[in-house]
Amino acid sequence: MTTSKYSFTLNSDLYIKDPTSSETGRKVIASGAKLILENGIEAFTAKKLAVDAGITEATVYKYFANKQRLLQYYFQLYWTWLEQQVKVFTAIETDPLQSLVKAVRVISNIPAVAADPGVITKYDLRELVINEGSKAYYHAQVDEDNAKRFFAPYKSITALLATMILAVKPDEKYPLALATTIIEMSHSLKYYAKHLPALTDFPHETDQVKLDDFLLQLLYNSLKIKP
Amino acid sequence: MTTSKYSFTLNSDLYIKDPTSSETGRKVIASGAKLILENGIEAFTAKKLAVDAGITEATVYKYFANKQRLLQYYFQLYWTWLEQQVKVFTAIETDPLQSLVKAVRVISNIPAVAADPGVITKYDLRELVINEGSKAYYHAQVDEDNAKRFFAPYKSITALLATMILAVKPDEKYPLALATTIIEMSHSLKYYAKHLPALTDFPHETDQVKLDDFLLQLLYNSLKIKP
DNA sequence: TTGCAGAATATAGTATTACTATAATTTACA
DNA sequence: TGTAAATTATAGTAATACTATATTCTGCAA
């Protein structure tokens, strides 16, 4: 691990050279996110990134060994940043239940006042992770990558939410699975609402409000608390 | 749509030539599943499939236009088959709640007595869909593919479960989202239990029992019913 | 049995991709 | 100003995702 230009630390095994350490590196991050968002990780190539960023292909490989690592970089950046947001927004709450509700709201819906983490806007980063994030770990090298702690931030935010769940309901049998369910569904239901709406009860215009309502209801019912 | 060798019908736009219609086609399905399971869809190539099946690369392309279509074929086969299983196993139940519980159990854990759908065992097919299934729709062409009704069986089993939920709790506000949550988590939590256990509360040996317990508790709590 | 249409399969290619090795240039600062 | 180290560019290679075309089967009418 080494510090970078963010207010938090990313796993340095993800990259060959820290992309936040140079203007060229920041172009790699920005163009990469833009192109992956536009056409998906499958259509994304180092050559396209190089052309978009006005650099050469070989330069891209000076920063990231391959596109899987670049994707995992965004993945780690997103979850690290989101956990930080959860901490910031729950710090002011004293009641455990209010804290938990706030955490779910932050996870489901980025607060408008949050500052951008850097080169990519938080909205683009979130959409990138919603669309492509699962491919960071649904991969043949998942166990190797897990051993390198690439998924630590994702586990960390899940553990934080699980702790908050236990603070409200100390006898909850499956706090981690419940936390995972809320985090995962808050992202995948957004994708479904947009692309496969038959899997949700959310008309497109109202999806955020209804998604928040669904997740909180799921939580309240699981904790056997009346809203 | 056209009928194939299964007791149900798959979308004929998925393939160029029905792989169940010839010995070579069945080899494509069998070798494809084997190789995708072994090393993931990213490492999978038409050439490797051809070598494994003892055919040539061009022959593979006579059956499937590309590997995305082959993956979507497995995806559709799995969900169509699983919905049929749910129907078979809930047909004997008369009580709506017992039906629903049985449905969740079938979705979470393949009953041992179920017959294989054909060339691939149901266990391999399920593992393939758990590992790679989300890539069938987390893809830049999701809207096009959805218009071609490639995800119809996935929507159909979700709609069936939602209907069963409504039969138990007619005033449920989000039956589809709840059905999606149960179906999705029944698969992804299995993957996490195996590869990222820190995201679950399930020690590896007992994961199936605990996963079933977690999902049923989520359901009971959501329906406000005591187990 | 032969002839032959159409289906099935094989051969041989191409453009693109995911990298790598090495050369050239810039920068940092003694 | 000179030079080592850092940075970037050039120029490759092996592999991949297909496609075009050639060849071989297969069923069955004459």
Short mmCIF file of C-alpha atoms (C1' of nucleotides) in Angstrom, two decimals:
data_model
loop_
_atom_site.label_atom_id
_atom_site.label_comp_id
_atom_site.label_asym_id
_atom_site.label_seq_id
_atom_site.Cartn_x
_atom_site.Cartn_y
_atom_site.Cartn_z
CA MET A 1 0.00 0.00 0.00
CA THR A 2 1.09 3.54 -0.70
CA THR A 3 -0.67 6.85 -0.45
CA SER A 4 -2.00 8.57 -3.55
CA LYS A 5 -3.69 11.84 -4.36
CA TYR A 6 -6.98 10.79 -2.76
CA SER A 7 -7.74 11.30 0.89
CA PHE A 8 -7.58 7.53 1.21
CA THR A 9 -5.30 4.72 0.14
CA LEU A 10 -5.74 2.26 -2.71
CA ASN A 11 -3.97 -1.07 -3.04
CA SER A 12 -0.77 -0.34 -4.94
CA ASP A 13 -0.70 -3.82 -6.51
CA LEU A 14 -3.57 -2.66 -8.71
CA TYR A 15 -1.33 -0.49 -10.83
CA ILE A 16 2.24 -0.49 -12.08
CA LYS A 17 2.61 3.27 -11.69
CA ASP A 18 0.19 5.36 -9.63
CA PRO A 19 -2.12 7.01 -12.19
CA THR A 20 -2.75 9.95 -9.86
CA SER A 21 0.96 10.79 -9.84
CA SER A 22 1.08 12.37 -13.32
CA GLU A 23 -1.04 14.24 -15.81
CA THR A 24 -0.78 11.29 -18.21
CA GLY A 25 -1.94 8.91 -15.49
CA ARG A 26 -4.98 11.07 -14.79
CA LYS A 27 -5.79 11.05 -18.52
CA VAL A 28 -5.69 7.24 -18.45
CA ILE A 29 -8.22 7.17 -15.60
CA ALA A 30 -10.48 9.76 -17.21
CA SER A 31 -10.46 8.31 -20.74
CA GLY A 32 -10.75 4.77 -19.42
CA ALA A 33 -13.86 5.58 -17.40
CA LYS A 34 -15.40 7.49 -20.29
CA LEU A 35 -14.87 4.67 -22.81
CA ILE A 36 -15.88 1.84 -20.47
CA LEU A 37 -19.06 3.76 -19.63
CA GLU A 38 -19.83 4.42 -23.28
CA ASN A 39 -19.38 0.94 -24.71
CA GLY A 40 -18.71 -1.48 -21.85
CA ILE A 41 -15.54 -3.25 -20.78
CA GLU A 42 -15.76 -5.86 -23.57
CA ALA A 43 -15.48 -3.28 -26.36
CA PHE A 44 -12.84 -1.32 -24.47
CA THR A 45 -9.24 -1.59 -25.69
CA ALA A 46 -5.93 -0.02 -24.67
CA LYS A 47 -5.62 1.38 -28.19
CA LYS A 48 -8.96 3.25 -27.95
CA LEU A 49 -7.98 4.60 -24.56
CA ALA A 50 -4.65 5.81 -25.92
CA VAL A 51 -6.29 7.57 -28.88
CA ASP A 52 -8.90 9.21 -26.63
CA ALA A 53 -6.28 10.35 -24.13
CA GLY A 54 -3.84 11.50 -26.84
CA ILE A 55 -1.12 9.12 -25.67
CA THR A 56 0.25 5.84 -27.01
CA GLU A 57 -0.86 2.34 -26.24
CA ALA A 58 2.39 1.37 -24.54
CA THR A 59 2.00 4.27 -22.14
CA VAL A 60 -1.29 2.80 -20.93
CA TYR A 61 0.57 -0.38 -20.03
CA LYS A 62 3.04 1.61 -17.97
CA TYR A 63 0.17 2.38 -15.60
CA PHE A 64 -1.97 -0.77 -15.67
CA ALA A 65 -0.95 -4.34 -16.51
CA ASN A 66 -4.29 -5.05 -18.21
CA LYS A 67 -7.87 -3.89 -18.40
CA GLN A 68 -9.02 -6.13 -15.57
CA ARG A 69 -6.71 -4.20 -13.23
CA LEU A 70 -8.04 -0.88 -14.49
CA LEU A 71 -11.59 -2.08 -13.81
CA GLN A 72 -10.57 -3.25 -10.33
CA TYR A 73 -9.01 0.14 -9.75
CA TYR A 74 -12.35 1.85 -10.40
CA PHE A 75 -14.06 -0.81 -8.27
CA GLN A 76 -11.75 -0.19 -5.34
CA LEU A 77 -11.89 3.58 -5.76
CA TYR A 78 -15.70 3.51 -5.72
CA TRP A 79 -16.20 1.34 -2.66
CA THR A 80 -13.46 3.09 -0.69
CA TRP A 81 -15.01 6.43 -1.49
CA LEU A 82 -18.56 5.22 -0.75
CA GLU A 83 -17.55 3.82 2.64
CA GLN A 84 -15.99 7.17 3.46
CA GLN A 85 -19.25 8.88 2.48
CA VAL A 86 -21.21 6.53 4.72
CA LYS A 87 -18.90 7.37 7.61
CA VAL A 88 -19.16 11.11 7.01
CA PHE A 89 -22.95 11.08 6.78
CA THR A 90 -23.57 8.79 9.74
CA ALA A 91 -21.10 10.54 12.05
CA ILE A 92 -23.67 13.16 13.00
CA GLU A 93 -26.32 10.58 13.97
CA THR A 94 -26.42 9.35 17.56
CA ASP A 95 -29.29 6.87 17.28
CA PRO A 96 -28.15 3.48 15.84
CA LEU A 97 -31.33 3.11 13.78
CA GLN A 98 -31.03 6.61 12.35
CA SER A 99 -27.40 5.86 11.52
CA LEU A 100 -28.35 2.66 9.73
CA VAL A 101 -31.13 4.32 7.74
CA LYS A 102 -28.78 7.09 6.74
CA ALA A 103 -26.15 4.56 5.66
CA VAL A 104 -28.63 2.73 3.44
CA ARG A 105 -29.72 6.03 1.90
CA VAL A 106 -26.13 7.02 1.15
CA ILE A 107 -25.40 3.60 -0.38
CA SER A 108 -28.54 3.70 -2.49
CA ASN A 109 -28.41 7.32 -3.54
CA ILE A 110 -25.31 9.49 -3.61
CA PRO A 111 -25.90 12.65 -1.57
CA ALA A 112 -25.75 15.70 -3.82
CA VAL A 113 -23.30 17.55 -1.55
CA ALA A 114 -20.58 14.90 -1.72
CA ALA A 115 -17.30 16.05 -3.19
CA ASP A 116 -15.90 14.36 -6.28
CA PRO A 117 -13.04 11.93 -5.67
CA GLY A 118 -10.91 13.34 -8.46
CA VAL A 119 -10.67 12.88 -12.19
CA ILE A 120 -14.01 11.08 -12.64
CA THR A 121 -17.30 12.44 -11.34
CA LYS A 122 -18.89 10.34 -8.61
CA TYR A 123 -21.93 9.79 -10.84
CA ASP A 124 -19.86 8.35 -13.66
CA LEU A 125 -17.87 6.24 -11.22
CA ARG A 126 -21.07 4.90 -9.69
CA GLU A 127 -22.60 4.11 -13.07
CA LEU A 128 -19.40 2.38 -14.14
CA VAL A 129 -19.46 0.20 -11.04
CA ILE A 130 -23.17 -0.55 -11.42
CA ASN A 131 -22.67 -1.62 -15.05
CA GLU A 132 -19.30 -3.36 -14.88
CA GLY A 133 -18.38 -3.74 -11.21
CA SER A 134 -19.44 -7.36 -10.81
CA LYS A 135 -16.93 -8.32 -13.52
CA ALA A 136 -14.17 -7.24 -11.13
CA TYR A 137 -14.82 -10.41 -9.10
CA TYR A 138 -16.93 -12.72 -11.32
CA HIS A 139 -13.71 -13.84 -12.91
CA ALA A 140 -11.55 -16.97 -13.00
CA GLN A 141 -8.82 -15.19 -10.99
CA VAL A 142 -11.13 -14.22 -8.11
CA ASP A 143 -9.27 -16.24 -5.49
CA GLU A 144 -5.85 -14.91 -6.50
CA ASP A 145 -7.17 -11.34 -6.62
CA ASN A 146 -8.88 -11.80 -3.28
CA ALA A 147 -5.58 -12.97 -1.78
CA LYS A 148 -4.08 -9.69 -3.05
CA ARG A 149 -6.83 -7.92 -1.08
CA PHE A 150 -8.31 -6.21 -4.16
CA PHE A 151 -11.81 -6.60 -2.75
CA ALA A 152 -10.98 -5.35 0.75
CA PRO A 153 -12.92 -2.06 0.38
CA TYR A 154 -16.04 -3.92 -0.74
CA LYS A 155 -15.75 -6.24 2.25
CA SER A 156 -15.07 -3.27 4.48
CA ILE A 157 -18.23 -1.33 3.63
CA THR A 158 -20.21 -4.57 3.99
CA ALA A 159 -18.68 -5.19 7.41
CA LEU A 160 -19.47 -1.60 8.43
CA LEU A 161 -23.12 -1.98 7.47
CA ALA A 162 -23.26 -5.36 9.22
CA THR A 163 -21.93 -3.74 12.40
CA MET A 164 -24.59 -1.06 12.16
CA ILE A 165 -27.24 -3.75 11.72
CA LEU A 166 -25.98 -5.51 14.86
CA ALA A 167 -26.10 -2.23 16.76
CA VAL A 168 -29.83 -2.07 16.06
CA LYS A 169 -30.57 -5.79 16.37
CA PRO A 170 -27.82 -7.57 18.35
CA ASP A 171 -29.36 -11.02 17.82
CA GLU A 172 -29.50 -10.81 14.02
CA LYS A 173 -28.30 -14.19 12.75
CA TYR A 174 -27.05 -13.07 9.33
CA PRO A 175 -25.85 -9.46 9.55
CA LEU A 176 -23.27 -9.87 6.76
CA ALA A 177 -25.62 -11.57 4.33
CA LEU A 178 -28.22 -8.91 5.03
CA ALA A 179 -25.68 -6.13 4.49
CA THR A 180 -24.51 -7.78 1.27
CA THR A 181 -28.13 -8.07 0.10
CA ILE A 182 -28.83 -4.39 0.67
CA ILE A 183 -25.59 -3.23 -0.96
CA GLU A 184 -25.91 -5.56 -3.92
CA MET A 185 -29.59 -4.90 -4.58
CA SER A 186 -29.18 -1.14 -4.23
CA HIS A 187 -26.92 -1.33 -7.28
CA SER A 188 -28.39 -4.13 -9.36
CA LEU A 189 -32.02 -2.96 -9.01
CA LYS A 190 -30.91 0.36 -10.47
CA TYR A 191 -29.54 -1.46 -13.49
CA TYR A 192 -32.71 -3.53 -13.81
CA ALA A 193 -34.97 -0.48 -13.48
CA LYS A 194 -33.15 0.99 -16.45
CA HIS A 195 -32.67 -2.06 -18.67
CA LEU A 196 -34.92 -4.89 -17.47
CA PRO A 197 -37.80 -3.06 -15.76
CA ALA A 198 -39.96 -6.21 -15.76
CA LEU A 199 -37.73 -7.39 -12.88
CA THR A 200 -38.73 -4.42 -10.69
CA ASP A 201 -41.83 -2.56 -9.60
CA PHE A 202 -40.22 0.78 -10.35
CA PRO A 203 -41.41 2.93 -13.26
CA HIS A 204 -38.32 4.61 -14.64
CA GLU A 205 -39.10 8.18 -13.51
CA THR A 206 -39.68 7.25 -9.88
CA ASP A 207 -37.11 4.51 -9.55
CA GLN A 208 -34.84 6.20 -7.03
CA VAL A 209 -37.62 7.01 -4.56
CA LYS A 210 -39.18 3.56 -4.88
CA LEU A 211 -35.81 1.81 -4.69
CA ASP A 212 -34.98 3.64 -1.44
CA ASP A 213 -38.42 2.76 -0.12
CA PHE A 214 -38.02 -0.90 -1.08
CA LEU A 215 -34.59 -1.22 0.52
CA LEU A 216 -35.65 0.48 3.74
CA GLN A 217 -38.75 -1.68 3.93
CA LEU A 218 -36.61 -4.77 3.43
CA LEU A 219 -34.37 -3.56 6.24
CA TYR A 220 -37.19 -2.62 8.65
CA ASN A 221 -38.93 -5.93 8.07
CA SER A 222 -35.70 -7.85 8.54
CA LEU A 223 -35.04 -6.01 11.80
CA LYS A 224 -38.71 -6.36 12.78
CA ILE A 225 -39.02 -2.63 13.30
CA LYS A 226 -41.97 -0.47 12.31
CA PRO A 227 -40.96 2.45 10.06
CA MET B 1 -39.18 -19.69 -31.65
CA THR B 2 -38.89 -23.31 -32.62
CA THR B 3 -38.99 -26.53 -30.66
CA SER B 4 -35.80 -28.36 -29.77
CA LYS B 5 -34.92 -31.58 -28.04
CA TYR B 6 -35.85 -30.24 -24.60
CA SER B 7 -39.35 -30.44 -23.20
CA PHE B 8 -39.47 -26.68 -23.54
CA THR B 9 -38.68 -24.10 -26.17
CA LEU B 10 -35.67 -21.79 -26.40
CA ASN B 11 -35.46 -18.58 -28.42
CA SER B 12 -34.18 -19.61 -31.84
CA ASP B 13 -32.47 -16.23 -32.40
CA LEU B 14 -29.87 -17.40 -29.88
CA TYR B 15 -28.31 -19.81 -32.31
CA ILE B 16 -27.71 -20.09 -36.05
CA LYS B 17 -28.36 -23.82 -36.11
CA ASP B 18 -30.07 -25.66 -33.27
CA PRO B 19 -27.23 -27.32 -31.32
CA THR B 20 -29.56 -30.09 -30.11
CA SER B 21 -30.26 -31.12 -33.70
CA SER B 22 -26.96 -32.91 -34.30
CA GLU B 23 -24.24 -34.82 -32.52
CA THR B 24 -21.78 -32.04 -33.38
CA GLY B 25 -24.12 -29.43 -31.92
CA ARG B 26 -24.38 -31.37 -28.67
CA LYS B 27 -20.59 -31.56 -28.54
CA VAL B 28 -20.48 -27.76 -28.87
CA ILE B 29 -22.81 -27.36 -25.90
CA ALA B 30 -20.97 -29.94 -23.79
CA SER B 31 -17.42 -28.72 -24.51
CA GLY B 32 -18.48 -25.07 -24.22
CA ALA B 33 -19.96 -25.60 -20.76
CA LYS B 34 -16.95 -27.60 -19.62
CA LEU B 35 -14.42 -24.99 -20.76
CA ILE B 36 -16.38 -21.97 -19.54
CA LEU B 37 -16.74 -23.66 -16.15
CA GLU B 38 -13.05 -24.52 -15.99
CA ASN B 39 -11.54 -21.15 -16.90
CA GLY B 40 -14.33 -18.60 -17.23
CA ILE B 41 -15.85 -16.93 -20.25
CA GLU B 42 -12.94 -14.51 -20.68
CA ALA B 43 -10.38 -17.26 -21.26
CA PHE B 44 -12.80 -19.25 -23.39
CA THR B 45 -12.23 -19.25 -27.17
CA ALA B 46 -13.87 -20.91 -30.15
CA LYS B 47 -10.57 -22.57 -30.96
CA LYS B 48 -10.31 -24.23 -27.53
CA LEU B 49 -13.91 -25.40 -27.82
CA ALA B 50 -13.20 -26.87 -31.27
CA VAL B 51 -10.12 -28.73 -30.05
CA ASP B 52 -11.96 -30.08 -26.99
CA ALA B 53 -14.96 -31.19 -29.06
CA GLY B 54 -12.78 -32.65 -31.84
CA ILE B 55 -14.27 -30.35 -34.47
CA THR B 56 -13.01 -27.24 -36.25
CA GLU B 57 -13.38 -23.64 -35.25
CA ALA B 58 -15.58 -22.74 -38.22
CA THR B 59 -18.05 -25.44 -37.24
CA VAL B 60 -18.57 -23.72 -33.89
CA TYR B 61 -19.59 -20.57 -35.75
CA LYS B 62 -22.18 -22.56 -37.73
CA TYR B 63 -24.03 -23.04 -34.45
CA PHE B 64 -23.42 -19.79 -32.55
CA ALA B 65 -22.59 -16.35 -33.92
CA ASN B 66 -20.26 -15.59 -30.98
CA LYS B 67 -19.50 -16.56 -27.42
CA GLN B 68 -21.98 -14.06 -25.96
CA ARG B 69 -24.79 -15.98 -27.69
CA LEU B 70 -23.49 -19.28 -26.39
CA LEU B 71 -23.48 -17.86 -22.86
CA GLN B 72 -27.00 -16.52 -23.34
CA TYR B 73 -28.03 -19.96 -24.55
CA TYR B 74 -26.90 -21.51 -21.25
CA PHE B 75 -28.54 -18.64 -19.37
CA GLN B 76 -31.87 -19.19 -21.08
CA LEU B 77 -31.63 -22.96 -20.77
CA TYR B 78 -30.98 -22.70 -17.04
CA TRP B 79 -33.80 -20.31 -16.15
CA THR B 80 -36.31 -22.06 -18.38
CA TRP B 81 -35.43 -25.36 -16.78
CA LEU B 82 -35.46 -23.91 -13.24
CA GLU B 83 -38.89 -22.36 -13.72
CA GLN B 84 -40.16 -25.72 -14.89
CA GLN B 85 -38.69 -27.29 -11.75
CA VAL B 86 -40.42 -24.70 -9.58
CA LYS B 87 -43.72 -25.48 -11.29
CA VAL B 88 -43.28 -29.23 -10.90
CA PHE B 89 -42.37 -29.01 -7.23
CA THR B 90 -45.04 -26.49 -6.24
CA ALA B 91 -47.86 -28.21 -8.15
CA ILE B 92 -48.47 -30.64 -5.29
CA GLU B 93 -48.81 -27.86 -2.69
CA THR B 94 -52.23 -26.39 -2.03
CA ASP B 95 -51.34 -23.78 0.59
CA PRO B 96 -49.93 -20.57 -0.99
CA LEU B 97 -47.31 -20.15 1.74
CA GLN B 98 -46.15 -23.75 1.42
CA SER B 99 -45.95 -23.25 -2.35
CA LEU B 100 -43.85 -20.14 -1.93
CA VAL B 101 -41.48 -21.77 0.55
CA LYS B 102 -41.07 -24.74 -1.76
CA ALA B 103 -40.35 -22.39 -4.69
CA VAL B 104 -37.61 -20.61 -2.75
CA ARG B 105 -36.09 -23.94 -1.74
CA VAL B 106 -36.06 -25.17 -5.35
CA ILE B 107 -34.49 -21.89 -6.55
CA SER B 108 -31.86 -21.95 -3.82
CA ASN B 109 -31.07 -25.65 -3.92
CA ILE B 110 -31.68 -27.99 -6.84
CA PRO B 111 -33.73 -30.99 -5.67
CA ALA B 112 -31.75 -34.19 -6.02
CA VAL B 113 -34.50 -35.99 -7.91
CA ALA B 114 -34.67 -33.50 -10.78
CA ALA B 115 -33.87 -34.91 -14.21
CA ASP B 116 -31.02 -33.49 -16.23
CA PRO B 117 -31.99 -31.18 -19.08
CA GLY B 118 -29.71 -32.91 -21.57
CA VAL B 119 -26.07 -32.70 -22.50
CA ILE B 120 -24.92 -30.77 -19.42
CA THR B 121 -25.68 -31.84 -15.87
CA LYS B 122 -27.96 -29.52 -13.95
CA TYR B 123 -25.20 -28.95 -11.41
CA ASP B 124 -22.72 -27.81 -14.03
CA LEU B 125 -25.35 -25.65 -15.69
CA ARG B 126 -26.20 -24.03 -12.36
CA GLU B 127 -22.56 -23.39 -11.50
CA LEU B 128 -21.99 -21.92 -14.94
CA VAL B 129 -24.92 -19.53 -14.48
CA ILE B 130 -23.83 -18.61 -10.94
CA ASN B 131 -20.30 -17.80 -12.15
CA GLU B 132 -20.96 -16.25 -15.54
CA GLY B 133 -24.72 -15.67 -15.83
CA SER B 134 -24.73 -11.98 -14.97
CA LYS B 135 -22.45 -11.34 -17.97
CA ALA B 136 -25.35 -12.39 -20.19
CA TYR B 137 -27.06 -9.09 -19.39
CA TYR B 138 -24.37 -6.82 -17.88
CA HIS B 139 -23.32 -5.97 -21.39
CA ALA B 140 -23.47 -2.96 -23.72
CA GLN B 141 -26.02 -4.75 -25.94
CA VAL B 142 -28.48 -5.42 -23.09
CA ASP B 143 -31.29 -3.34 -24.60
CA GLU B 144 -30.97 -4.91 -28.06
CA ASP B 145 -30.82 -8.39 -26.55
CA ASN B 146 -33.77 -7.63 -24.31
CA ALA B 147 -35.77 -6.56 -27.38
CA LYS B 148 -34.96 -9.99 -28.85
CA ARG B 149 -36.50 -11.48 -25.68
CA PHE B 150 -33.30 -13.29 -24.66
CA PHE B 151 -34.05 -12.61 -20.99
CA ALA B 152 -37.70 -13.69 -21.12
CA PRO B 153 -37.17 -16.88 -19.07
CA TYR B 154 -35.42 -14.93 -16.31
CA LYS B 155 -38.28 -12.44 -16.22
CA SER B 156 -40.76 -15.29 -16.30
CA ILE B 157 -39.47 -17.10 -13.21
CA THR B 158 -39.28 -13.75 -11.41
CA ALA B 159 -42.88 -12.98 -12.36
CA LEU B 160 -43.93 -16.45 -11.18
CA LEU B 161 -42.30 -15.93 -7.78
CA ALA B 162 -43.83 -12.44 -7.54
CA THR B 163 -47.27 -13.92 -8.20
CA MET B 164 -46.73 -16.46 -5.43
CA ILE B 165 -45.65 -13.67 -3.10
CA LEU B 166 -48.84 -11.76 -3.89
CA ALA B 167 -50.89 -14.90 -3.22
CA VAL B 168 -49.53 -14.92 0.34
CA LYS B 169 -49.51 -11.15 0.86
CA PRO B 170 -51.83 -9.40 -1.62
CA ASP B 171 -50.87 -5.92 -0.42
CA GLU B 172 -47.11 -6.37 -0.93
CA LYS B 173 -45.90 -3.16 -2.57
CA TYR B 174 -42.82 -4.56 -4.31
CA PRO B 175 -43.45 -8.21 -5.22
CA LEU B 176 -41.16 -8.12 -8.27
CA ALA B 177 -38.26 -6.45 -6.51
CA LEU B 178 -38.60 -8.92 -3.63
CA ALA B 179 -38.70 -11.87 -6.05
CA THR B 180 -35.64 -10.49 -7.87
CA THR B 181 -33.83 -10.08 -4.54
CA ILE B 182 -34.47 -13.68 -3.52
CA ILE B 183 -33.52 -15.12 -6.91
CA GLU B 184 -30.41 -12.98 -7.26
CA MET B 185 -29.14 -13.47 -3.72
CA SER B 186 -29.78 -17.23 -3.83
CA HIS B 187 -27.18 -17.36 -6.60
CA SER B 188 -24.73 -14.63 -5.70
CA LEU B 189 -24.47 -15.57 -2.02
CA LYS B 190 -23.42 -19.05 -3.13
CA TYR B 191 -20.60 -17.49 -5.12
CA TYR B 192 -19.60 -15.27 -2.20
CA ALA B 193 -19.69 -18.17 0.27
CA LYS B 194 -17.17 -19.94 -1.94
CA HIS B 195 -14.91 -17.06 -3.02
CA LEU B 196 -15.53 -14.03 -0.77
CA PRO B 197 -16.80 -15.58 2.48
CA ALA B 198 -16.25 -12.33 4.39
CA LEU B 199 -19.42 -11.09 2.64
CA THR B 200 -21.54 -13.85 4.21
CA ASP B 201 -22.17 -15.46 7.56
CA PHE B 202 -21.87 -18.94 6.09
CA PRO B 203 -18.95 -21.20 6.89
CA HIS B 204 -18.21 -23.15 3.72
CA GLU B 205 -19.42 -26.55 4.91
CA THR B 206 -22.82 -25.36 6.05
CA ASP B 207 -23.43 -22.76 3.38
CA GLN B 208 -26.42 -24.40 1.71
CA VAL B 209 -28.39 -24.88 4.92
CA LYS B 210 -27.60 -21.38 6.16
CA LEU B 211 -28.29 -19.81 2.79
CA ASP B 212 -31.73 -21.45 2.66
CA ASP B 213 -32.35 -20.31 6.22
CA PHE B 214 -31.28 -16.75 5.42
CA LEU B 215 -33.46 -16.51 2.31
CA LEU B 216 -36.53 -17.95 4.03
CA GLN B 217 -36.05 -15.62 6.99
CA LEU B 218 -35.78 -12.67 4.59
CA LEU B 219 -39.00 -13.83 2.96
CA TYR B 220 -40.89 -14.46 6.22
CA ASN B 221 -39.84 -11.10 7.59
CA SER B 222 -40.79 -9.32 4.38
CA LEU B 223 -44.21 -10.98 4.44
CA LYS B 224 -44.49 -10.39 8.18
CA ILE B 225 -45.13 -14.05 8.84
CA LYS B 226 -43.76 -16.14 11.71
CA PRO B 227 -41.88 -19.26 10.46
"C1'" DT C 1 -26.33 -48.17 -58.55
"C1'" DT C 2 -25.56 -43.51 -60.10
"C1'" DG C 3 -26.10 -38.57 -60.04
"C1'" DC C 4 -26.68 -34.59 -57.78
"C1'" DA C 5 -28.74 -30.92 -54.61
"C1'" DG C 6 -28.15 -29.25 -50.38
"C1'" DA C 7 -26.37 -29.80 -45.83
"C1'" DA C 8 -22.41 -30.23 -43.06
"C1'" DT C 9 -17.71 -29.62 -42.31
"C1'" DA C 10 -12.85 -28.22 -43.22
"C1'" DT C 11 -9.18 -25.08 -44.92
"C1'" DA C 12 -7.25 -20.90 -45.16
"C1'" DG C 13 -7.35 -16.56 -44.59
"C1'" DT C 14 -7.86 -11.17 -42.32
"C1'" DA C 15 -8.27 -7.41 -39.19
"C1'" DT C 16 -7.86 -6.56 -34.48
"C1'" DT C 17 -6.20 -7.21 -29.92
"C1'" DA C 18 -3.30 -7.77 -25.84
"C1'" DC C 19 0.56 -7.32 -24.83
"C1'" DT C 20 6.34 -6.77 -25.00
"C1'" DA C 21 11.02 -5.26 -26.33
"C1'" DT C 22 13.60 -1.65 -27.38
"C1'" DA C 23 14.61 3.01 -28.94
"C1'" DA C 24 14.15 7.95 -28.27
"C1'" DT C 25 13.23 11.81 -25.52
"C1'" DT C 26 12.55 14.46 -21.46
"C1'" DT C 27 13.44 15.68 -16.72
"C1'" DA C 28 15.89 16.23 -12.41
"C1'" DC C 29 19.49 18.02 -10.45
"C1'" DA C 30 24.98 17.23 -9.28
"C1'" DT D 1 26.19 21.64 -18.47
"C1'" DG D 2 26.23 16.60 -18.23
"C1'" DT D 3 24.26 12.50 -17.21
"C1'" DA D 4 21.32 9.00 -14.86
"C1'" DA D 5 16.79 7.96 -14.34
"C1'" DA D 6 12.20 8.54 -15.57
"C1'" DT D 7 8.95 8.88 -19.15
"C1'" DT D 8 7.11 8.16 -23.57
"C1'" DA D 9 7.17 6.42 -28.40
"C1'" DT D 10 8.03 2.97 -32.05
"C1'" DA D 11 7.73 -1.33 -33.71
"C1'" DG D 12 6.99 -5.48 -33.28
"C1'" DT D 13 4.49 -10.76 -32.03
"C1'" DA D 14 1.34 -14.35 -30.88
"C1'" DA D 15 -3.33 -15.06 -30.30
"C1'" DT D 16 -8.19 -14.05 -31.17
"C1'" DA D 17 -12.70 -13.38 -33.36
"C1'" DC D 18 -14.42 -13.99 -36.92
"C1'" DT D 19 -15.29 -14.78 -42.58
"C1'" DA D 20 -14.86 -16.61 -47.34
"C1'" DT D 21 -14.42 -20.36 -49.85
"C1'" DA D 22 -13.37 -25.16 -50.78
"C1'" DT D 23 -14.41 -29.90 -49.90
"C1'" DT D 24 -16.94 -33.79 -48.34
"C1'" DC D 25 -20.85 -36.03 -46.90
"C1'" DT D 26 -25.97 -37.50 -47.07
"C1'" DG D 27 -30.43 -38.53 -48.79
"C1'" DC D 28 -32.88 -40.04 -52.29
"C1'" DA D 29 -34.87 -39.66 -57.47
"C1'" DA D 30 -33.99 -41.79 -61.75
#
